[in-house]
Short mmCIF file of C-alpha atoms in Angstrom, two decimals:
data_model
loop_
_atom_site.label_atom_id
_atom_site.label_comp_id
_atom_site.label_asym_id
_atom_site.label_seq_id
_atom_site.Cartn_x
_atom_site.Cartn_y
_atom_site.Cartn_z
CA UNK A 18 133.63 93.85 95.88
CA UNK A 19 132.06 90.67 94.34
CA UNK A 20 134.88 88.02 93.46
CA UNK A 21 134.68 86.62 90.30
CA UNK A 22 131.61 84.54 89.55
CA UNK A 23 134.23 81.97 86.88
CA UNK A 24 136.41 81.37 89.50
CA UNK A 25 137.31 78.27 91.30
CA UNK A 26 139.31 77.65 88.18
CA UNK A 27 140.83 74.37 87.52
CA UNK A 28 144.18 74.12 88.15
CA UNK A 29 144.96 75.72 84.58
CA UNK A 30 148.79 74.40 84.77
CA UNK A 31 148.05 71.07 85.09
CA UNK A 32 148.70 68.97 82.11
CA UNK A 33 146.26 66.35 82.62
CA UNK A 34 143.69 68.03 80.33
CA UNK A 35 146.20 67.52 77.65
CA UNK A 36 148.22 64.72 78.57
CA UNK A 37 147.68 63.40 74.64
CA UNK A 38 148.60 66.35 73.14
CA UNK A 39 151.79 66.30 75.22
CA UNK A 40 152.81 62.79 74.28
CA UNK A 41 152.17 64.04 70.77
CA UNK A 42 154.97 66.79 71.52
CA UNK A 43 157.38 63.76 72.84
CA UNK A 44 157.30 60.84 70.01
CA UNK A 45 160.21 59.21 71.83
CA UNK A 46 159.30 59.26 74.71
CA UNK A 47 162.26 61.15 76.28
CA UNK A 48 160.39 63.03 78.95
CA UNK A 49 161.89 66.23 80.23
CA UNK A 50 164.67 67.17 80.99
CA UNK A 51 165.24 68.46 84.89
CA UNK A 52 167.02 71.40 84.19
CA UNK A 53 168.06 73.30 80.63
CA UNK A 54 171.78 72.79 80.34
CA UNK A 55 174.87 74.76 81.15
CA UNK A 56 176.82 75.37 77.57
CA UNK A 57 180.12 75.67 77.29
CA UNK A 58 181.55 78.90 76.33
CA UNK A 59 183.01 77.31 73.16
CA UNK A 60 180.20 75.81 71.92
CA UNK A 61 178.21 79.13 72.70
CA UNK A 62 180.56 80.57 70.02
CA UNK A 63 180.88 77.72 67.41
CA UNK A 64 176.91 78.99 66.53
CA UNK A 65 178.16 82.92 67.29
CA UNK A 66 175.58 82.99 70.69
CA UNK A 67 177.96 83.83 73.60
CA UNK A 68 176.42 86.94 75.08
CA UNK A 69 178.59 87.00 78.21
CA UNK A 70 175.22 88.73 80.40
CA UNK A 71 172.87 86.12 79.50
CA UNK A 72 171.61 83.94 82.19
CA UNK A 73 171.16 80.17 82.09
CA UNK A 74 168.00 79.59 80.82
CA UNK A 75 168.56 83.12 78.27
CA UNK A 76 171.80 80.86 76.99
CA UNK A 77 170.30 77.97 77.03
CA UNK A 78 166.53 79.79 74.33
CA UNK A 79 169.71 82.13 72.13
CA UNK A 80 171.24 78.63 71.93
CA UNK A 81 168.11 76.81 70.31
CA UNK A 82 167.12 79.39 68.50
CA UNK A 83 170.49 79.71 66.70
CA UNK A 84 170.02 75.46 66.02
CA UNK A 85 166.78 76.64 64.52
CA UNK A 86 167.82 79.30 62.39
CA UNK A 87 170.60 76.72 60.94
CA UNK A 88 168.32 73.98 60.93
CA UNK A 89 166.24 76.41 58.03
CA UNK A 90 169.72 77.74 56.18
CA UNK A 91 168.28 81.39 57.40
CA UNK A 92 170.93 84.02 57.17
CA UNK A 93 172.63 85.13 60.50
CA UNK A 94 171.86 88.44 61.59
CA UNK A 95 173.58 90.86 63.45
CA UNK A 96 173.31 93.77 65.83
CA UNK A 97 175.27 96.35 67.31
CA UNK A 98 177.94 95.37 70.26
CA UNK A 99 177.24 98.42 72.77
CA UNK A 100 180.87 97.62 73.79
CA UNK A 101 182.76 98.08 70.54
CA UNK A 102 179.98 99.83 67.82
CA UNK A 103 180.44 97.49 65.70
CA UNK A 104 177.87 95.11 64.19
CA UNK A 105 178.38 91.57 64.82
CA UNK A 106 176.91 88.58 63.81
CA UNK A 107 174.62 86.66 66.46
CA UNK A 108 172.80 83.13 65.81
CA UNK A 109 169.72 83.92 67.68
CA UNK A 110 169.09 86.98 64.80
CA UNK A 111 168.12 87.10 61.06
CA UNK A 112 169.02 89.13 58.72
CA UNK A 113 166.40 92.31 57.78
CA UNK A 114 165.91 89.89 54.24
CA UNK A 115 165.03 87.08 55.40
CA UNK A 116 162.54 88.66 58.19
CA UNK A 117 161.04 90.93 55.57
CA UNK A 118 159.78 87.42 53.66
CA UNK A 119 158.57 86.96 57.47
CA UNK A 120 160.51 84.05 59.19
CA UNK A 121 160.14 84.99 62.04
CA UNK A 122 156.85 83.35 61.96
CA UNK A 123 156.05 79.65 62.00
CA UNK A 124 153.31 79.63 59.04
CA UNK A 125 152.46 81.49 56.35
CA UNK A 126 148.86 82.56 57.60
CA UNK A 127 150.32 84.47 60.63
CA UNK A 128 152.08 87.11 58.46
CA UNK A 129 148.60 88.89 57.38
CA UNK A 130 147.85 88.63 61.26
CA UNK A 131 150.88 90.43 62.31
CA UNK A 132 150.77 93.26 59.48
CA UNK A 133 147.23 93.30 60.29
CA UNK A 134 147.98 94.46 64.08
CA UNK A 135 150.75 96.73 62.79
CA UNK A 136 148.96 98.69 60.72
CA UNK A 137 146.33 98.97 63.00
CA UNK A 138 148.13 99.15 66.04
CA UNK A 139 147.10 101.21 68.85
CA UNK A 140 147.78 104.81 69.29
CA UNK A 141 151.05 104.56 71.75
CA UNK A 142 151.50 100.79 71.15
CA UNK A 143 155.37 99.85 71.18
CA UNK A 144 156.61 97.66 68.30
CA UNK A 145 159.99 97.61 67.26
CA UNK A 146 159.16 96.01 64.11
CA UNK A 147 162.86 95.17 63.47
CA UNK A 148 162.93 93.18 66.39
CA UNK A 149 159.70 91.88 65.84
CA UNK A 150 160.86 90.44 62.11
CA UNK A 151 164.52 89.33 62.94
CA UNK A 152 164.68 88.56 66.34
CA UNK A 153 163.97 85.05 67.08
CA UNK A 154 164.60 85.06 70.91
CA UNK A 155 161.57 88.39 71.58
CA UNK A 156 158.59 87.24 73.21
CA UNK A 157 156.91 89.31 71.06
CA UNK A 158 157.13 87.03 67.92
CA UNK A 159 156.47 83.95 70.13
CA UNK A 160 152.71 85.53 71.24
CA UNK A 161 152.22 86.10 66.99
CA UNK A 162 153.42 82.21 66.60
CA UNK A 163 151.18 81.34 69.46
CA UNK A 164 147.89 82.72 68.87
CA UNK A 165 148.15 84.05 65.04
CA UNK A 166 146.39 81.51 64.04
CA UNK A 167 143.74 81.30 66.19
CA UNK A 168 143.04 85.04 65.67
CA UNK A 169 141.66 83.74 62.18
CA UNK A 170 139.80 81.37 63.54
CA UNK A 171 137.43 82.04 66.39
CA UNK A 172 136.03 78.80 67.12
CA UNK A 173 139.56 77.35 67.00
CA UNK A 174 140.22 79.82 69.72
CA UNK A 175 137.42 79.14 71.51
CA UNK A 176 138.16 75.29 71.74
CA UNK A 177 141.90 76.89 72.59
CA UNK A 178 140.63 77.89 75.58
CA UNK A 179 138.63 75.12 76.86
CA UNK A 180 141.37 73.14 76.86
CA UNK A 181 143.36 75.63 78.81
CA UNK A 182 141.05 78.15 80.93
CA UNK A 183 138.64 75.31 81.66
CA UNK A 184 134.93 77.22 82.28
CA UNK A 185 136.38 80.63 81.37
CA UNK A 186 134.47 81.17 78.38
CA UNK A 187 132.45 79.60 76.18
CA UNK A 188 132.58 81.75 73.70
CA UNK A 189 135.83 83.60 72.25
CA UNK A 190 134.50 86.47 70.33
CA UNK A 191 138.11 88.58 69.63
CA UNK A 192 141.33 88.67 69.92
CA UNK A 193 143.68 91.71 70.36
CA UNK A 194 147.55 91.73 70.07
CA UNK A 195 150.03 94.46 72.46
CA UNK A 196 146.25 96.04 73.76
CA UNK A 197 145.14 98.53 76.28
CA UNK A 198 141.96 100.00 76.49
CA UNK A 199 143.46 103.41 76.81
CA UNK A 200 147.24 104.21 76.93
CA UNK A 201 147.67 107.47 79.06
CA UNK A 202 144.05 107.93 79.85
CA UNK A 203 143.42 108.12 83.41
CA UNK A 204 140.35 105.80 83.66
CA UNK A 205 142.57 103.40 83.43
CA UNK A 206 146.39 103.39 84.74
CA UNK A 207 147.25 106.64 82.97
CA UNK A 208 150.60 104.93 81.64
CA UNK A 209 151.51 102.72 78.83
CA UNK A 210 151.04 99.12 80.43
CA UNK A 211 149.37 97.13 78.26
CA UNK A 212 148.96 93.01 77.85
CA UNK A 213 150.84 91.02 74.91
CA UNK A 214 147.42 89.68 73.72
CA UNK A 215 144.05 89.88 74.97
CA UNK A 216 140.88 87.87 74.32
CA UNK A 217 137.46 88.72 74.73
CA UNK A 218 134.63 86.55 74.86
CA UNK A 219 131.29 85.41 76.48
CA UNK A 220 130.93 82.92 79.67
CA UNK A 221 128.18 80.22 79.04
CA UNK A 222 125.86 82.56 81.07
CA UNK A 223 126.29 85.45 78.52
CA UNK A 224 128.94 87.22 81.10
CA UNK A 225 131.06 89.43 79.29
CA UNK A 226 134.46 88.03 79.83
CA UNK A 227 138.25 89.47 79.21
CA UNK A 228 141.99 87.62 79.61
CA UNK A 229 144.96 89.48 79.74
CA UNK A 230 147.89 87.47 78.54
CA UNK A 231 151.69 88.31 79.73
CA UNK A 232 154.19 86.11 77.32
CA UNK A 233 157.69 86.27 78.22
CA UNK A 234 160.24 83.53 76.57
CA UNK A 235 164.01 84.48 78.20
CA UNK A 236 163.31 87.57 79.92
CA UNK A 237 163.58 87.23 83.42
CA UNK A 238 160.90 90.24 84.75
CA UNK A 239 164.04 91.97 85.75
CA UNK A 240 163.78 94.40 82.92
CA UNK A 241 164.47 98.38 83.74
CA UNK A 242 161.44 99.58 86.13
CA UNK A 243 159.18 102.49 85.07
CA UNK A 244 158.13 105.09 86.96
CA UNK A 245 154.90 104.96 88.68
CA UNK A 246 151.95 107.55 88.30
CA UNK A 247 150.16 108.33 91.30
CA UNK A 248 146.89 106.38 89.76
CA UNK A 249 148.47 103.37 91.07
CA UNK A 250 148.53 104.77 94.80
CA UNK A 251 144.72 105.68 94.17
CA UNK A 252 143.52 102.62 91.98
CA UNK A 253 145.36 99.72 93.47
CA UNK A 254 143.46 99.74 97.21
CA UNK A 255 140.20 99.72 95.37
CA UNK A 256 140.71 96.63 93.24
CA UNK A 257 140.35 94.34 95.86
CA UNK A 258 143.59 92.43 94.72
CA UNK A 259 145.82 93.16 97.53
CA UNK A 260 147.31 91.65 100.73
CA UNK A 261 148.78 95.62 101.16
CA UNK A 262 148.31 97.94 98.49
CA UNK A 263 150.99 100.16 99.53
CA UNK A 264 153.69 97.19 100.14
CA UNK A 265 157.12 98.36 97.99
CA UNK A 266 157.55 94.90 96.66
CA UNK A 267 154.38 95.59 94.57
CA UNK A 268 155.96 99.00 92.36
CA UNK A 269 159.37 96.95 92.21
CA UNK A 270 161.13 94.07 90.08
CA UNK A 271 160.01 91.13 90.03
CA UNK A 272 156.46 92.02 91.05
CA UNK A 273 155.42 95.66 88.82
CA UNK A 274 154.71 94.50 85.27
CA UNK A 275 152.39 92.19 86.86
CA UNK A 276 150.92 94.55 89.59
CA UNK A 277 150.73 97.44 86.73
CA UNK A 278 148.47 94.56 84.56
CA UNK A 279 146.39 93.48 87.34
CA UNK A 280 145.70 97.05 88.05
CA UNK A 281 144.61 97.97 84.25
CA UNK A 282 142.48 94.58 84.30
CA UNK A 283 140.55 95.72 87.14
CA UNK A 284 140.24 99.27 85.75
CA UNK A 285 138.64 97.48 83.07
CA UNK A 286 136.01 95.85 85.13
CA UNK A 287 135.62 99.22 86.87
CA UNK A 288 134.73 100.65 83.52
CA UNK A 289 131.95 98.61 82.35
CA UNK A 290 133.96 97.07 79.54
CA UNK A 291 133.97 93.60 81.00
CA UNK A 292 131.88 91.56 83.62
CA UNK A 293 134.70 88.61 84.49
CA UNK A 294 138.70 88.80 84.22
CA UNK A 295 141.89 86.87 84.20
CA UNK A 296 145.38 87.84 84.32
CA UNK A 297 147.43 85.01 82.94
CA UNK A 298 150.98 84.48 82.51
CA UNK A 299 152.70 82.40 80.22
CA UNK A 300 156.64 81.36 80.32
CA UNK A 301 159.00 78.10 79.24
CA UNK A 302 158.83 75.84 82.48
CA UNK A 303 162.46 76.29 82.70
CA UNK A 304 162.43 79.77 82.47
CA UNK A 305 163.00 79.84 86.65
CA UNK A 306 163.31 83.29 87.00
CA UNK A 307 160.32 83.96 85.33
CA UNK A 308 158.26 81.49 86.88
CA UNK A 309 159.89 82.74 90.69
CA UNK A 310 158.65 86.27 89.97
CA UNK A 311 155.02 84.95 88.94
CA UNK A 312 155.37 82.74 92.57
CA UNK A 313 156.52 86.47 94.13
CA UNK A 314 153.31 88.16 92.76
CA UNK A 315 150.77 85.76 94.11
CA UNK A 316 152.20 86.50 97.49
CA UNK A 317 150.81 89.48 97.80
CA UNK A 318 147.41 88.57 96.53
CA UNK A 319 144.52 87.88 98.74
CA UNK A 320 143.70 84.79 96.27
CA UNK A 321 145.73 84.42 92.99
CA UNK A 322 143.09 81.94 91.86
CA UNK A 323 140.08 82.67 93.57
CA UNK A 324 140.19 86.04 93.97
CA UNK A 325 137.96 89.31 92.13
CA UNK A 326 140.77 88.86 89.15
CA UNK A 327 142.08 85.27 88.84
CA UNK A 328 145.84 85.17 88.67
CA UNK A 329 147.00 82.08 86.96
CA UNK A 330 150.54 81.23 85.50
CA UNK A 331 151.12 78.92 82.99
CA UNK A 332 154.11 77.09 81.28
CA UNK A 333 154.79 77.96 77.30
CA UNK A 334 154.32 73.48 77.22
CA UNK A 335 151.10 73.35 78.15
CA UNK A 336 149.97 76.39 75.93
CA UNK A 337 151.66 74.74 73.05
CA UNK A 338 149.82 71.66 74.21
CA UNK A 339 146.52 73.28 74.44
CA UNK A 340 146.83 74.15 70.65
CA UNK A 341 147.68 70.57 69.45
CA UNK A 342 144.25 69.48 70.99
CA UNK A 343 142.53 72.52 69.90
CA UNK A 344 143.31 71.72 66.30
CA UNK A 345 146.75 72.65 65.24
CA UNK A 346 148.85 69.08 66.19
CA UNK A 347 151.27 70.22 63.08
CA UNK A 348 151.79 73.59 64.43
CA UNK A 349 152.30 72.78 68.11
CA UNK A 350 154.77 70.84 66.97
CA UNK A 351 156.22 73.44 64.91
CA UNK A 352 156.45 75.53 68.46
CA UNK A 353 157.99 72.73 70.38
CA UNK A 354 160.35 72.28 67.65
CA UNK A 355 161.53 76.48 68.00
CA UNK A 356 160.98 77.00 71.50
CA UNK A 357 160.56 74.28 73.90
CA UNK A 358 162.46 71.12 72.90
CA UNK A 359 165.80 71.23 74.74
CA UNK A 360 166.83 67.48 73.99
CA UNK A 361 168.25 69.61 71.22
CA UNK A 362 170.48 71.39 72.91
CA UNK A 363 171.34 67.71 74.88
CA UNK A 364 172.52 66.33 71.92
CA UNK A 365 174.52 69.24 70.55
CA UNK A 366 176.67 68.95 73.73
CA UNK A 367 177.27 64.97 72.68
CA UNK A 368 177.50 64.25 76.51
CA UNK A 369 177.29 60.65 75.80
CA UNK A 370 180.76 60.31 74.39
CA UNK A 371 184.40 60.11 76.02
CA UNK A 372 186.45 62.35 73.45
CA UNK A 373 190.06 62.09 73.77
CA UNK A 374 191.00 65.15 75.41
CA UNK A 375 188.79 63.95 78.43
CA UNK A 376 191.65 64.49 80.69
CA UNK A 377 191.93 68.84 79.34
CA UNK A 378 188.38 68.98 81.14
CA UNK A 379 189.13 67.19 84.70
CA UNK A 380 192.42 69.29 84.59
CA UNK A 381 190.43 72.33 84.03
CA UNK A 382 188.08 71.86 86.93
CA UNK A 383 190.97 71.00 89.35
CA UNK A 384 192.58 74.16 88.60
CA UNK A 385 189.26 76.25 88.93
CA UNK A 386 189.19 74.21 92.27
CA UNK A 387 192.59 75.08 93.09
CA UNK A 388 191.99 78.84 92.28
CA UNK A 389 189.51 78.83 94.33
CA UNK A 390 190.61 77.58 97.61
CA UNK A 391 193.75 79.70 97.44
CA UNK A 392 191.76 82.99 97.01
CA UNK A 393 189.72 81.99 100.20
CA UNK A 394 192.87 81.68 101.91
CA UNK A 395 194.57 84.29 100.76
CA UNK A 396 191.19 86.33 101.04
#
């Protein structure tokens, strides 16, 4: 099969195209930080986000979520402890009030966009619109606050994507939120896979051209597995994607929301409803697990960026950078402020100071030392 005529791409991740918009992101100049932070248990439960399964980095986004809930005086929500029943508060949630007057969203013009795609949502779409108005840590409110506004605004969108896909298109022409061509319909995958946003458009040859987006914020691409139709076995040696086709790794976590995408975006190119494609991938840069599954999947492609269907991750940073030179300096802000800016979080721990119970902490990790050493003797 013909690889893709858009394709070499620029190295999409690298923030050189928007190196001003990124200073405008860091006004102190603080850089970034190496690593999101370990929070103390304590601390997790002074702003009611201790959720003992979360992960670093998931700690790290419930954490600044809950500083920006507080930071707006937006009601705590809760939600039901699967251990207990009962409903208990949690800082990363707000109430069903305050996301009814749609908080969840980072300015007023995205609200018409997101009823908009609910009430015209396609048949087997999933929304849990409760989620989707009071939970701040979903992904799926984060791909609303990211491209919301540039689904009102086409040639916003289009300079959008300059910045980022450089050469991709030239033309934006739509853009289409939680979308599959055909959900169950066995032109495609036969299944329910879908992409969080897609965005067609024209190349500057008049090439019909279509990206499918994957957003994920604190998930980890470890989420529960479904169960794989046999259009995969027949569709996925044709696409022209594949080191192996067949290889395990590709139906399996990290690797199968991605394969299943990569597999609808080529059906799509197999249909006649697109000339060019790109699969891209969007998470924070300190989302590691996220970003290690996304370094998984490219393994098994002949060429993530140069192949038939581009591959290309992407950090959340340099998406929220893309919009500040696009247009929307105010709003990328806005989305550093929510999601990215973890200097926050730095200065909530007050690491700088000596407090006077200093000693209670060395103590505590000599015991934990101590513990340790006589279990692996006594082991």
């Amino acid at each position: 099969m013909a690889t893709n005529v858009l394709i070499p791409l620029p190295a999409a991740c690298d923030p050189a195209g928007s190196s001003a918009a990124l200073a405008l992101l860091d006004p102190s100049n603080l850089g970034t930080l190496p690593l999101v932070p370990l929070i103390p248990e304590a601390q997790r439960r002074q702003h009611h986000v201790f959720v003992p399964a979360d992960h670093r980095f998931k700690a790290a986004a419930r954490f600044l979520q809950a500083l920006w809930r507080e930071d707006r005086d937006l009601a705590i929500g809760r939600y039901p402890d699967n251990t207990t029943g009962r409903r208990r508060r949690l800082g990363s949630r707000i109430t069903m009030s305050a996301g009814g007057d749609g908080a969840n969203f980072l300015h007023p013009r995205i609200i018409p966009v997101v009823a908009h795609a609910l009430h015209y949502r396609e048949p087997g779409a999933v929304y849990d619109v409760d989620r989707l108005k009071t939970n701040l840590l979903s992904s799926q409110p984060l791909t609303f606050n990211l491209f919301g506004l540039l689904a009102r605004d086409l040639d916003l969108a289009t300079r959008f994507i300059a910045d980022l896909l450089p050469g991709a298109m030239a033309e934006v022409t739509e853009l289409l939120f939680e979308h599959s061509p055909g959900r169950g319909d066995a032109r495609f995958t036969a299944d329910g896979t879908a992409f969080d946003l897609a965005i067609r458009g024209r190349s500057a040859t008049g090439e019909r051209v279509f990206i499918g987006i994957e957003v994920k914020y604190s998930e980890s691409a470890y989420e529960p597995a479904p169960r794989f139709n046999e259009r995969y076995a027949a569709l996925a040696p044709t696409t022209d994607l594949f080191i192996d086709a067949t290889d395990p790794g590709l139906v399996s976590n990290p690797c199968q929301q991605l394969f299943r995408q990569h597999c609808l975006a080529a059906s799509i190119l197999d249909q006649g409803l697109a000339d060019n494609a790109i699969l891209a991938f969007i998470a924070p840069s300190h989302n590691y697990l996220a970003h290690a599954a996304a370094t998984t999947y490219a393994r098994h492609l002949h060429s993530a960026s140069t192949g038939r269907i581009p591959f290309i991750p992407l950090t959340l940073e340099r998406t929220i950078a893309a919009l500040a030179t696009a247009g929307l300096p105010d709003h990328a802000r806005a989305l550093h402020r929510r999601y990215t800016d973890w200097w926050l979080i730095d200065g909530e721990l007050h690491l700088d100071e000596v407090p006077d119970a200093a000693s209670n902490l060395f103590t505590a990790a000599a015991f934990a030392d101590r513990t340790a050493q006589r279990r692996a003797r006594t082991g």
